[in-house]
């Protein structure tokens, strides 16, 4: 209960940070900062709201998210190998 | 114990089948529905061959031909080879081979058959509605698929639905393999067929959604003109190709991995010895499934993608060829010092090795950058993929049918006829498809309704091959269908197999095992 | 023997489904990143025209709904179906609110003549057409997921009310929760991509 | 490997092909031979007692490493060949190629447009491929070169013809109904002959320009109209243009049948928005000429169509 509310507060705070950073016009860093914050937020949701942190049933749960992320990154990376060097 | 044929569920007659959650009944549902679609696909292939028997118009008009090769591709790919082995034999045998009573989610299993049938129904409906049968090729490339007046929206939606069915099946198999293994059934005691289905299931779960979204976007593009793929609105048609092949290349491994799993089951049983290099075969499946997901760009070497991308994709393509080779070498070594009986299943397995090797090796020519520039979109490619899909997956399916037939139906087929059928199939197959490789090398493009006179003799030869092939096919299936009713009753283990499905009655009882077995040894230990 | 319906099993199934959902949106993320890379200027212009306060509000709504969802599950596990129902209704309400805001946002845009294939939109630069194409596809697909989530939540509501789901059988609610959180996570990415990065 | 010594794309590709073919045939024969040999040698009658061999690490390593080396060599030759197919020599002779349903149009630097590609022998030719509608692919089997023409992109392709002669050009990317009829030819001429042709055509063009607009028949040819429309009264993929002007045509507009008078406005609209009103009995597949045709050209075409009685 307490952790849930704490996590929620952090999520709200991070949203605030993201919005204010976006207002400041950091040039190309604005993209990076916004994404880092988004990753951080989703990490909180995954670990606390979705209990990934304490999932013990199978070691599969540990690899699911890193796995799918690396696949997605490879998909994007390989696609960029085309579009960025065309 | 009564078999699963006798014990249904509360419903009766046909209802006890189409609403059954028994994995074996669902497997058989898939078997009969998929074979029906396959028959349609074969008929369409036959019609194409007739049209191509001579240059100039022969039996149909260009638009009809274009619709026919599209349907042929769509039916064969999405309704036959992709669901084929996993949905039929995976459903029937995966739970038994790991010592479980059913899959993890029996209801979802049934649901996925219904979704599959819905998708198939919509695909057929698309022929008669809207602007008529699709004429885009099974790849639905934009912008052509955005411009052609035919019923593309319904067709791509149908394929999207089929994708959902495939994802659900994949989820089911992954969970089943993780959760329902019998005590003592460690990961390294799993039969290689299970490993192959497991690896395939991951690919199904992870890449099918990508083609799903691609098709959905094509649909919205047609209906609402969103503009994401439409070059007239600034979209990039090559991105469609990337997204399409991100799925559809791994899809070829969805087709072949289960087939390879079947071969790994059949060879040790008929050589009466442990498989050579169990772990090597297992890890090569995983390697194919993982690395194979990142080679899609080899379909785009001349599309205008960057040279850098082409180079990397070519390299990766060559790397996935190695694990396929490892499998082939291990299979051949399994024959060494065995005690071999060339029963029909083994005959088909050996033929698989030969034909798949030709298919795979012709793939290498396409993986090489310089040669693919010439070979891309020619009959070489058509030859390549019929050798892999049909020579590979198709012959593995024949093998699987002959291998597991006694277990599934409790009867044995006539044992001599398959050899005769095989002879027709083998000769017909090579007469049909080998000329295609030569045609491709000589520069005959694919998806051609009409062709230049210099290609005539090889096209004619190829058409003759299709007749021989179909004769073999009819013989083969006639034998099986006949034996379904008239075949001799067999015991539980006619081949002396050592995996779990052979330790239970033929046909299996409803819950497979009276008592869940405790597994104490590897899958191919015959002594 | 392990029970086919055991909890780890059904959660694993759910997670696998979520993976496929991630890759469904993944395809769109690939498109987004490529088009943004190719048209930075046009994306910049177009993103400025989106309603940032409304987007932020919607983000907060979804985050809060995730909290109420998690609370609803934890109350059910502790045996309080009434509190669980309370928080579930809160989640439902927030979900509907989110959809309502989305509806408002879309209708405003449509009013300004900015919707797919609109003549006003097509006059603009190609990058902007793409931006709005992606905007409508991605938030639209996400909206559909919220809608599906709302339906699922309503079903769960009825199940709890009728006692089909209770402290000893809570996995369906938990899986619904997983789905709802995933939809939230996707929004956590959509929000900066469309409203913040300009 | 002998590679690309003469810079002829067909030799480059053929060399790589032979290299891979040699390895492949060897592998196939090896595997097939072993398979059949083992099957006979260890058949059950002769060898009733199998031996249990579970594997052999060295063999596994051997048949992982050797094929890896082999495929890497294939990759390498494929790549070097590709490099020479892609590296356009400086000063190559440039020709613009426009692909459209279902014909090719070649435009030379002096403004001459042809339907057959004329090139001098032995000189590198640099094609710039574009498409006006869907994806097509420019393919000369004899030279082993191929490149997709994608709308919205300009794709390069180069080749050098080793001998005088005529070679087929095919469309290798499926592009609809007449895909298999989207053919053209490359005419390779000797250098003198080519120059004579090139300059002669150039002068002709200048004279025409000086005289005024290009005439109707030529425009119909250049715009690719004649692939689908005949001038002799026979319907092809589209209705004939003969006697069209002034006729009343039954069209489908928003799915409803209507009778319209084929006047100036109708003809113009047929070019720019062909799918707004579809002639009954024909599919809505005519590509819009919007952005591809100038106002003057439209007027000229309409004027000419009026003449087609
Ligand atoms: C079951 C289906 C299947 C399988 C398994 C494969 C396997 C392979 N495919 Fe194929 N492919 C298709 C189905 C399949 N393909 C289809 C349907 C298309 C066309 C799609 C379309 O456009 O419509 C296609 C198209 C296609 C292309 C695009 C061609 C083009 O359009 O230009 C390429 C290019 O690289 C390619 C390569 C390969 C390679 C390298 C393999 C490798 O995985 C093969 C590996 C196997 C071997 C190499 C043989 C066995 C090994 C030995 C005998 C050992 C010795 C070998 C070595 C020296 C390594 N395939
Ligand atoms: C599973 C895949 C599959 C199969 C089996 C076949 C079977 C056949 N195909 Fe194929 N074909 C494709 C997949 C397949 N095809 C695809 C994807 C394309 C590309 C489409 C496109 O361009 O968009 C294509 C394109 C294609 C073309 C090129 C068209 C063109 O480019 O213009 C031709 C031309 O002749 C052709 C002919 C045939 C013939 C004569 C048959 C058969 O009729 C031969 C007879 C078949 C048999 C004798 C039986 C085979 C049996 C099995 C495989 C297993 C049986 C299973 C069980 C018992 C459960 N096909
Ligand atoms: Cu143009 Cu095919
Ligand atoms: Cu591929």
Coordinates of N, CA, C and O in Angstrom, one line a residue, chain B residues 114-201:
Chain B
X114 N -10.6 -21.6 -33.8 CA -11.8 -20.8 -34.3 C -11.3 -19.5 -35.0 O -11.8 -19.1 -36.0
X115 N -10.3 -18.9 -34.4 CA -9.8 -17.7 -35.0 C -9.2 -18.0 -36.4 O -9.4 -17.3 -37.4
X116 N -8.5 -19.1 -36.4 CA -7.9 -19.6 -37.7 C -8.9 -19.8 -38.7 O -8.8 -19.3 -39.9
X117 N -10.0 -20.4 -38.4 CA -11.1 -20.7 -39.3 C -11.7 -19.4 -39.8 O -12.1 -19.2 -40.9
X118 N -11.9 -18.4 -38.8 CA -12.4 -17.1 -39.2 C -11.6 -16.4 -40.2 O -12.0 -15.9 -41.2
X119 N -10.2 -16.5 -39.9 CA -9.3 -15.8 -40.9 C -9.4 -16.5 -42.2 O -9.5 -15.8 -43.3
X120 N -9.5 -17.8 -42.2 CA -9.6 -18.5 -43.5 C -10.9 -18.1 -44.2 O -10.9 -17.9 -45.4
X121 N -12.0 -18.0 -43.5 CA -13.3 -17.7 -44.0 C -13.2 -16.3 -44.6 O -13.7 -16.1 -45.8
X122 N -12.6 -15.3 -43.9 CA -12.5 -14.0 -44.4 C -11.6 -14.0 -45.7 O -12.0 -13.2 -46.7
X123 N -10.6 -14.8 -45.7 CA -9.7 -14.8 -46.9 C -10.5 -15.3 -48.1 O -10.4 -14.7 -49.2
X124 N -11.4 -16.3 -47.9 CA -12.2 -16.8 -49.0 C -13.2 -15.8 -49.3 O -13.5 -15.5 -50.5
X125 N -13.8 -15.1 -48.3 CA -14.8 -14.1 -48.6 C -14.3 -13.0 -49.4 O -15.0 -12.4 -50.3
X126 N -13.0 -12.7 -49.2 CA -12.4 -11.5 -49.9 C -12.4 -11.8 -51.4 O -12.3 -10.8 -52.2
X127 N -12.6 -13.0 -51.8 CA -12.6 -13.3 -53.3 C -13.8 -12.8 -53.9 O -13.8 -12.5 -55.1
X128 N -14.9 -12.8 -53.2 CA -16.2 -12.5 -53.8 C -16.8 -11.2 -53.5 O -17.9 -10.8 -53.9
X129 N -16.0 -10.4 -52.7 CA -16.6 -9.1 -52.3 C -15.6 -8.0 -52.7 O -14.5 -8.2 -53.2
X130 N -16.1 -6.8 -52.5 CA -15.2 -5.6 -52.8 C -14.9 -5.7 -54.3 O -15.7 -6.0 -55.1
X131 N -13.6 -5.4 -54.6 CA -13.3 -5.4 -56.0 C -12.9 -6.7 -56.6 O -12.3 -6.8 -57.6
X132 N -13.1 -7.8 -55.8 CA -12.7 -9.1 -56.3 C -11.4 -9.6 -55.7 O -10.8 -8.9 -54.8
X133 N -10.9 -10.7 -56.2 CA -9.7 -11.4 -55.6 C -8.5 -10.5 -55.7 O -8.3 -9.8 -56.7
X134 N -7.7 -10.6 -54.6 CA -6.5 -9.8 -54.6 C -5.5 -10.2 -55.6 O -5.3 -11.3 -55.9
X135 N -4.7 -9.2 -56.1 CA -3.8 -9.5 -57.2 C -2.4 -8.9 -56.9 O -1.7 -8.4 -57.7
X136 N -2.0 -8.9 -55.6 CA -0.8 -8.1 -55.2 C 0.4 -9.0 -55.0 O 1.5 -8.6 -54.8
X137 N 0.2 -10.3 -55.1 CA 1.2 -11.2 -54.6 C 1.1 -11.4 -53.1 O 0.5 -10.5 -52.4
X138 N 1.6 -12.5 -52.5 CA 1.4 -12.7 -51.1 C 2.1 -11.7 -50.2 O 1.9 -11.6 -49.0
X139 N 3.0 -10.9 -50.9 CA 3.7 -9.9 -50.1 C 3.0 -8.6 -49.9 O 3.4 -7.7 -49.1
X140 N 1.9 -8.3 -50.6 CA 1.1 -7.1 -50.5 C 1.9 -5.8 -50.6 O 1.7 -4.9 -49.8
X141 N 2.9 -5.8 -51.4 CA 3.8 -4.6 -51.4 C 3.0 -3.3 -51.7 O 2.2 -3.3 -52.6
X142 N 3.3 -2.3 -50.9 CA 2.8 -0.9 -51.3 C 3.8 -0.4 -52.3 O 5.0 -0.8 -52.3
X143 N 3.5 0.6 -53.1 CA 2.1 1.2 -53.2 C 1.2 0.5 -54.1 O 0.0 0.9 -54.2
X144 N 1.6 -0.6 -54.7 CA 0.7 -1.3 -55.6 C -0.6 -1.7 -54.8 O -1.7 -1.5 -55.3
X145 N -0.4 -2.3 -53.6 CA -1.6 -2.7 -52.9 C -2.5 -1.6 -52.4 O -3.6 -1.8 -52.0
X146 N -1.9 -0.3 -52.5 CA -2.8 0.8 -52.1 C -3.6 1.3 -53.4 O -4.6 1.9 -53.2
X147 N -3.1 1.0 -54.6 CA -3.7 1.5 -55.8 C -4.6 0.5 -56.4 O -5.6 0.9 -57.1
X148 N -4.4 -0.8 -56.3 CA -5.2 -1.7 -57.1 C -6.6 -1.7 -56.5 O -6.8 -1.7 -55.3
X149 N -7.6 -1.8 -57.4 CA -9.0 -1.6 -57.0 C -9.5 -2.9 -56.3 O -10.6 -2.8 -55.8
X150 N -8.8 -4.0 -56.2 CA -9.4 -5.2 -55.7 C -9.5 -5.2 -54.2 O -9.1 -4.2 -53.5
X151 N -10.0 -6.2 -53.6 CA -10.4 -6.2 -52.2 C -9.2 -6.5 -51.3 O -9.1 -7.5 -50.5
X152 N -8.2 -5.6 -51.3 CA -7.1 -5.7 -50.4 C -7.4 -5.6 -49.0 O -7.0 -6.4 -48.1
X153 N -8.3 -4.7 -48.6 CA -8.6 -4.5 -47.2 C -9.0 -5.8 -46.5 O -8.4 -6.2 -45.4
X154 N -10.0 -6.5 -47.1 CA -10.4 -7.7 -46.4 C -9.3 -8.8 -46.4 O -9.2 -9.5 -45.4
X155 N -8.6 -8.9 -47.4 CA -7.6 -9.9 -47.5 C -6.5 -9.6 -46.4 O -6.1 -10.6 -45.7
X156 N -6.0 -8.4 -46.3 CA -5.0 -8.2 -45.3 C -5.6 -8.4 -43.9 O -4.9 -8.8 -43.0
X157 N -6.8 -8.0 -43.7 CA -7.5 -8.2 -42.4 C -7.5 -9.7 -42.1 O -7.2 -10.1 -41.0
X158 N -7.8 -10.5 -43.1 CA -7.9 -11.9 -42.9 C -6.5 -12.5 -42.4 O -6.4 -13.2 -41.5
X159 N -5.5 -12.0 -43.1 CA -4.1 -12.4 -42.7 C -3.8 -12.0 -41.3 O -3.2 -12.7 -40.5
X160 N -4.2 -10.8 -40.9 CA -4.1 -10.3 -39.6 C -4.7 -11.2 -38.6 O -4.1 -11.6 -37.6
X161 N -5.9 -11.6 -38.9 CA -6.6 -12.6 -38.0 C -5.9 -13.9 -37.8 O -5.7 -14.4 -36.8
X162 N -5.4 -14.4 -39.0 CA -4.6 -15.6 -38.9 C -3.4 -15.4 -38.0 O -3.0 -16.3 -37.3
X163 N -2.8 -14.2 -38.1 CA -1.7 -13.9 -37.2 C -2.0 -14.1 -35.7 O -1.2 -14.6 -35.0
X164 N -3.2 -13.6 -35.4 CA -3.6 -13.7 -34.0 C -3.6 -15.2 -33.6 O -3.1 -15.5 -32.5
X165 N -4.2 -16.0 -34.4 CA -4.3 -17.4 -34.1 C -2.9 -18.0 -33.9 O -2.7 -18.7 -33.0
X166 N -2.0 -17.6 -34.8 CA -0.6 -18.1 -34.7 C 0.0 -17.6 -33.4 O 0.7 -18.4 -32.7
X167 N -0.2 -16.4 -32.9 CA 0.4 -15.9 -31.7 C -0.2 -16.7 -30.5 O 0.6 -17.2 -29.6
X168 N -1.5 -16.9 -30.5 CA -2.1 -17.7 -29.4 C -1.5 -19.1 -29.3 O -1.2 -19.6 -28.2
X169 N -1.4 -19.7 -30.5 CA -0.8 -21.1 -30.5 C 0.6 -21.0 -29.9 O 1.0 -21.9 -29.1
X170 N 1.4 -20.0 -30.3 CA 2.8 -19.9 -29.8 C 2.8 -19.7 -28.3 O 3.6 -20.4 -27.6
X171 N 2.0 -18.8 -27.8 CA 1.9 -18.6 -26.3 C 1.6 -19.9 -25.6 O 2.2 -20.2 -24.6
X172 N 0.7 -20.6 -26.1 CA 0.3 -21.9 -25.5 C 1.5 -22.9 -25.5 O 1.7 -23.5 -24.4
X173 N 2.2 -23.0 -26.5 CA 3.3 -24.0 -26.6 C 4.4 -23.5 -25.6 O 5.0 -24.4 -25.0
X174 N 4.8 -22.3 -25.6 CA 5.9 -21.8 -24.7 C 5.5 -22.1 -23.3 O 6.2 -22.8 -22.5
X175 N 4.3 -21.7 -22.9 CA 3.9 -21.9 -21.5 C 3.8 -23.4 -21.2 O 4.3 -23.9 -20.1
X176 N 3.3 -24.2 -22.1 CA 3.2 -25.7 -21.9 C 4.6 -26.3 -21.6 O 4.8 -27.0 -20.7
X177 N 5.5 -25.9 -22.5 CA 6.8 -26.5 -22.4 C 7.5 -26.1 -21.0 O 8.2 -26.8 -20.4
X178 N 7.2 -24.8 -20.6 CA 7.8 -24.4 -19.4 C 7.1 -25.0 -18.2 O 7.8 -25.4 -17.2
X179 N 5.8 -25.2 -18.2 CA 5.1 -25.5 -17.0 C 4.7 -26.9 -16.9 O 4.5 -27.4 -15.7
X180 N 4.5 -27.6 -17.9 CA 3.8 -28.9 -17.8 C 4.7 -30.1 -18.0 O 4.2 -31.2 -18.3
X181 N 6.0 -29.9 -18.0 CA 6.8 -31.1 -18.2 C 6.6 -32.1 -17.1 O 6.5 -31.7 -15.9
X182 N 6.6 -33.4 -17.4 CA 6.4 -34.4 -16.3 C 7.7 -34.4 -15.4 O 8.7 -33.9 -15.8
X183 N 7.5 -34.9 -14.2 CA 8.7 -35.0 -13.3 C 9.8 -35.7 -14.0 O 9.6 -36.7 -14.7
X184 N 11.0 -35.2 -13.9 CA 12.2 -35.9 -14.5 C 12.4 -35.5 -16.0 O 13.4 -35.8 -16.5
X185 N 11.4 -34.8 -16.6 CA 11.6 -34.4 -17.9 C 12.4 -33.1 -17.9 O 11.8 -32.0 -18.0
X186 N 13.7 -33.2 -17.8 CA 14.5 -32.0 -17.8 C 14.6 -31.4 -19.2 O 14.2 -32.0 -20.2
X187 N 15.1 -30.2 -19.3 CA 15.2 -29.5 -20.6 C 16.0 -30.4 -21.6 O 15.7 -30.4 -22.7
X188 N 17.1 -31.1 -21.0 CA 17.9 -31.8 -22.0 C 17.4 -33.2 -22.2 O 18.0 -34.1 -22.8
X189 N 16.2 -33.5 -21.6 CA 15.6 -34.8 -22.0 C 14.4 -34.6 -22.9 O 13.7 -35.6 -23.3
X190 N 14.2 -33.3 -23.3 CA 13.0 -33.1 -24.2 C 13.4 -33.7 -25.6 O 14.5 -33.5 -26.1
X191 N 12.4 -34.3 -26.2 CA 12.6 -34.7 -27.6 C 12.9 -33.5 -28.4 O 12.4 -32.4 -28.1
X192 N 13.6 -33.7 -29.5 CA 14.0 -32.6 -30.3 C 12.8 -31.9 -31.0 O 12.9 -30.8 -31.4
X193 N 11.8 -32.7 -31.2 CA 10.6 -32.1 -31.8 C 10.0 -31.1 -30.9 O 9.6 -30.0 -31.4
X194 N 10.0 -31.4 -29.6 CA 9.5 -30.4 -28.7 C 10.4 -29.1 -28.7 O 9.9 -28.0 -28.7
X195 N 11.7 -29.3 -28.7 CA 12.6 -28.2 -28.8 C 12.3 -27.3 -30.1 O 12.3 -26.1 -30.0
X196 N 12.1 -28.0 -31.2 CA 11.8 -27.3 -32.4 C 10.6 -26.5 -32.3 O 10.5 -25.3 -32.7
X197 N 9.5 -27.1 -31.8 CA 8.2 -26.4 -31.6 C 8.4 -25.3 -30.7 O 7.8 -24.2 -30.9
X198 N 9.1 -25.5 -29.6 CA 9.4 -24.5 -28.6 C 10.1 -23.2 -29.2 O 9.6 -22.1 -29.1
X199 N 11.1 -23.5 -29.9 CA 11.8 -22.4 -30.6 C 10.9 -21.7 -31.6 O 10.9 -20.4 -31.6
X200 N 10.2 -22.4 -32.3 CA 9.2 -21.8 -33.3 C 8.2 -21.0 -32.6 O 7.9 -19.9 -33.0
X201 N 7.7 -21.5 -31.4 CA 6.7 -20.8 -30.7 C 7.2 -19.4 -30.3 O 6.4 -18.4 -30.4

